[in-house]
Amino acid sequence: MSEQTPKLSNCPFCNSKAEILYKDAPSNIIQCSQEHGRCPVEPVVGNYDTFEQCAEIWNSRPIEAQLQAENARLRDALEYVDSKAYMLQSMGIEPRVEYEVEKIRRTIKTSLQHNEAL
Ligand SMILES: [Zn+2]
């Protein structure tokens, strides 16, 4: 039987590696290894029936997942605006409209860059 150990994310508070304190016996406990010095939060996840459940909880990052979903929506919006801008340019649009489209592009791009810097 070859069960794969799930990949563990780094600590969300100090970016240290995760440390497996116990696997299967006597329990399942994952904590911050504090490899970068003392962690400000020292998170510990444990007391789950299986190591996989414990790892899933350790790896859950709901705010990061929301941010990634928002970035995906912004990339889609940017791609859409780019494709429409290209189409409008080929039709010979007025400079005023082109200016407004560029403003929309810049707004989306700035939001995306801001989010990616977080
Ligand atoms: Zn930590």
PDB file of C-alpha atoms and ligand atoms in Angstrom:
ATOM      1  CA  MET A   1       0.000   0.000   0.000  1.00  0.00           C
ATOM      2  CA  SER A   2       1.503   3.313  -1.033  1.00  0.00           C
ATOM      3  CA  GLU A   3      -0.449   6.238   0.395  1.00  0.00           C
ATOM      4  CA  GLN A   4       0.842   9.598  -0.683  1.00  0.00           C
ATOM      5  CA  THR A   5       1.356  12.169   2.023  1.00  0.00           C
ATOM      6  CA  PRO A   6      -0.522  15.325   1.003  1.00  0.00           C
ATOM      7  CA  LYS A   7       1.679  18.339   0.269  1.00  0.00           C
ATOM      8  CA  LEU A   8       1.481  20.798   3.139  1.00  0.00           C
ATOM      9  CA  SER A   9       1.343  24.561   2.628  1.00  0.00           C
ATOM     10  CA  ASN A  10       3.684  26.783   4.570  1.00  0.00           C
ATOM     11  CA  CYS A  11       2.433  28.558   7.692  1.00  0.00           C
ATOM     12  CA  PRO A  12       0.093  31.396   6.618  1.00  0.00           C
ATOM     13  CA  PHE A  13       1.464  33.647   9.358  1.00  0.00           C
ATOM     14  CA  CYS A  14       5.264  33.343   9.054  1.00  0.00           C
ATOM     15  CA  ASN A  15       5.813  31.214   5.914  1.00  0.00           C
ATOM     16  CA  SER A  16       7.746  28.537   7.826  1.00  0.00           C
ATOM     17  CA  LYS A  17       7.357  24.930   6.694  1.00  0.00           C
ATOM     18  CA  ALA A  18       4.605  22.833   8.227  1.00  0.00           C
ATOM     19  CA  GLU A  19       5.760  20.280  10.783  1.00  0.00           C
ATOM     20  CA  ILE A  20       4.039  16.946  11.264  1.00  0.00           C
ATOM     21  CA  LEU A  21       4.020  16.344  14.993  1.00  0.00           C
ATOM     22  CA  TYR A  22       1.973  13.138  14.811  1.00  0.00           C
ATOM     23  CA  LYS A  23       0.751  11.133  11.878  1.00  0.00           C
ATOM     24  CA  ASP A  24      -1.916   8.489  12.580  1.00  0.00           C
ATOM     25  CA  ALA A  25      -0.691   7.656  16.082  1.00  0.00           C
ATOM     26  CA  PRO A  26      -1.504   8.708  18.681  1.00  0.00           C
ATOM     27  CA  SER A  27      -3.292  11.381  16.636  1.00  0.00           C
ATOM     28  CA  ASN A  28      -2.842  13.646  13.640  1.00  0.00           C
ATOM     29  CA  ILE A  29      -1.237  16.977  14.456  1.00  0.00           C
ATOM     30  CA  ILE A  30       0.359  19.522  12.131  1.00  0.00           C
ATOM     31  CA  GLN A  31       1.936  22.730  13.373  1.00  0.00           C
ATOM     32  CA  CYS A  32       4.160  25.594  12.293  1.00  0.00           C
ATOM     33  CA  SER A  33       7.842  24.547  12.419  1.00  0.00           C
ATOM     34  CA  GLN A  34       8.895  28.101  13.323  1.00  0.00           C
ATOM     35  CA  GLU A  35      11.958  27.675  11.121  1.00  0.00           C
ATOM     36  CA  HIS A  36      12.073  31.457  10.582  1.00  0.00           C
ATOM     37  CA  GLY A  37      12.130  32.250  14.298  1.00  0.00           C
ATOM     38  CA  ARG A  38       9.201  32.516  16.627  1.00  0.00           C
ATOM     39  CA  CYS A  39       5.899  32.442  14.775  1.00  0.00           C
ATOM     40  CA  PRO A  40       3.493  35.220  15.844  1.00  0.00           C
ATOM     41  CA  VAL A  41       0.535  32.802  15.892  1.00  0.00           C
ATOM     42  CA  GLU A  42       2.023  29.272  16.292  1.00  0.00           C
ATOM     43  CA  PRO A  43      -0.918  27.532  14.601  1.00  0.00           C
ATOM     44  CA  VAL A  44      -1.606  23.901  15.439  1.00  0.00           C
ATOM     45  CA  VAL A  45      -4.156  21.693  13.678  1.00  0.00           C
ATOM     46  CA  GLY A  46      -5.018  18.356  15.140  1.00  0.00           C
ATOM     47  CA  ASN A  47      -7.376  15.749  16.484  1.00  0.00           C
ATOM     48  CA  TYR A  48      -8.755  14.645  13.139  1.00  0.00           C
ATOM     49  CA  ASP A  49      -9.503  11.002  12.436  1.00  0.00           C
ATOM     50  CA  THR A  50      -7.266  10.859   9.397  1.00  0.00           C
ATOM     51  CA  PHE A  51      -4.066  12.604   8.442  1.00  0.00           C
ATOM     52  CA  GLU A  52      -5.719  13.639   5.143  1.00  0.00           C
ATOM     53  CA  GLN A  53      -8.453  15.559   7.031  1.00  0.00           C
ATOM     54  CA  CYS A  54      -5.827  17.203   9.204  1.00  0.00           C
ATOM     55  CA  ALA A  55      -3.772  18.195   6.126  1.00  0.00           C
ATOM     56  CA  GLU A  56      -6.881  19.534   4.358  1.00  0.00           C
ATOM     57  CA  ILE A  57      -7.669  21.808   7.311  1.00  0.00           C
ATOM     58  CA  TRP A  58      -4.012  22.898   7.601  1.00  0.00           C
ATOM     59  CA  ASN A  59      -3.950  23.717   3.880  1.00  0.00           C
ATOM     60  CA  SER A  60      -7.263  25.614   3.846  1.00  0.00           C
ATOM     61  CA  ARG A  61      -6.711  29.280   3.020  1.00  0.00           C
ATOM     62  CA  PRO A  62     -10.216  30.692   2.359  1.00  0.00           C
ATOM     63  CA  ILE A  63      -9.138  34.330   1.949  1.00  0.00           C
ATOM     64  CA  GLU A  64      -6.354  33.376  -0.468  1.00  0.00           C
ATOM     65  CA  ALA A  65      -8.810  31.231  -2.417  1.00  0.00           C
ATOM     66  CA  GLN A  66     -11.226  34.203  -2.660  1.00  0.00           C
ATOM     67  CA  LEU A  67      -8.432  36.473  -3.842  1.00  0.00           C
ATOM     68  CA  GLN A  68      -7.330  33.968  -6.481  1.00  0.00           C
ATOM     69  CA  ALA A  69     -10.932  33.660  -7.687  1.00  0.00           C
ATOM     70  CA  GLU A  70     -11.216  37.462  -7.904  1.00  0.00           C
ATOM     71  CA  ASN A  71      -7.927  37.646  -9.831  1.00  0.00           C
ATOM     72  CA  ALA A  72      -9.203  35.020 -12.267  1.00  0.00           C
ATOM     73  CA  ARG A  73     -12.342  37.142 -12.832  1.00  0.00           C
ATOM     74  CA  LEU A  74     -10.202  40.259 -13.375  1.00  0.00           C
ATOM     75  CA  ARG A  75      -7.987  38.407 -15.892  1.00  0.00           C
ATOM     76  CA  ASP A  76     -11.128  37.272 -17.745  1.00  0.00           C
ATOM     77  CA  ALA A  77     -12.484  40.853 -17.735  1.00  0.00           C
ATOM     78  CA  LEU A  78      -9.158  42.188 -19.021  1.00  0.00           C
ATOM     79  CA  GLU A  79      -9.083  39.592 -21.781  1.00  0.00           C
ATOM     80  CA  TYR A  80     -12.662  40.501 -22.730  1.00  0.00           C
ATOM     81  CA  VAL A  81     -11.945  44.253 -22.819  1.00  0.00           C
ATOM     82  CA  ASP A  82      -8.733  43.646 -24.793  1.00  0.00           C
ATOM     83  CA  SER A  83     -10.601  41.602 -27.391  1.00  0.00           C
ATOM     84  CA  LYS A  84     -13.384  44.233 -27.691  1.00  0.00           C
ATOM     85  CA  ALA A  85     -10.823  47.062 -27.860  1.00  0.00           C
ATOM     86  CA  TYR A  86      -9.009  45.283 -30.666  1.00  0.00           C
ATOM     87  CA  MET A  87     -12.293  44.772 -32.533  1.00  0.00           C
ATOM     88  CA  LEU A  88     -13.331  48.423 -32.045  1.00  0.00           C
ATOM     89  CA  GLN A  89      -9.924  49.651 -33.228  1.00  0.00           C
ATOM     90  CA  SER A  90     -10.225  47.603 -36.394  1.00  0.00           C
ATOM     91  CA  MET A  91     -13.620  49.255 -36.966  1.00  0.00           C
ATOM     92  CA  GLY A  92     -12.096  52.718 -36.580  1.00  0.00           C
ATOM     93  CA  ILE A  93     -13.671  53.967 -33.341  1.00  0.00           C
ATOM     94  CA  GLU A  94     -13.685  57.547 -32.128  1.00  0.00           C
ATOM     95  CA  PRO A  95     -10.662  58.587 -30.007  1.00  0.00           C
ATOM     96  CA  ARG A  96     -13.026  59.451 -27.125  1.00  0.00           C
ATOM     97  CA  VAL A  97     -14.351  55.876 -27.016  1.00  0.00           C
ATOM     98  CA  GLU A  98     -10.827  54.468 -27.343  1.00  0.00           C
ATOM     99  CA  TYR A  99      -9.789  56.667 -24.407  1.00  0.00           C
ATOM    100  CA  GLU A 100     -12.653  55.351 -22.241  1.00  0.00           C
ATOM    101  CA  VAL A 101     -11.854  51.736 -23.145  1.00  0.00           C
ATOM    102  CA  GLU A 102      -8.212  52.354 -22.191  1.00  0.00           C
ATOM    103  CA  LYS A 103      -9.366  53.788 -18.841  1.00  0.00           C
ATOM    104  CA  ILE A 104     -11.361  50.599 -18.168  1.00  0.00           C
ATOM    105  CA  ARG A 105      -8.342  48.459 -19.139  1.00  0.00           C
ATOM    106  CA  ARG A 106      -6.069  50.425 -16.787  1.00  0.00           C
ATOM    107  CA  THR A 107      -8.559  50.177 -13.901  1.00  0.00           C
ATOM    108  CA  ILE A 108      -8.808  46.387 -14.241  1.00  0.00           C
ATOM    109  CA  LYS A 109      -5.022  46.037 -14.651  1.00  0.00           C
ATOM    110  CA  THR A 110      -4.322  48.199 -11.590  1.00  0.00           C
ATOM    111  CA  SER A 111      -6.736  46.125  -9.461  1.00  0.00           C
ATOM    112  CA  LEU A 112      -5.087  42.917 -10.655  1.00  0.00           C
ATOM    113  CA  GLN A 113      -1.569  44.220  -9.950  1.00  0.00           C
ATOM    114  CA  HIS A 114      -2.695  45.431  -6.507  1.00  0.00           C
ATOM    115  CA  ASN A 115      -4.175  42.012  -5.652  1.00  0.00           C
ATOM    116  CA  GLU A 116      -1.143  40.119  -6.934  1.00  0.00           C
ATOM    117  CA  ALA A 117       1.135  42.228  -4.721  1.00  0.00           C
ATOM    118  CA  LEU A 118      -0.779  41.157  -1.584  1.00  0.00           C
TER     119      LEU A 118
HETATM  120 ZN    ZN B   1       4.231  30.221  11.587  1.00  0.00          ZN
END
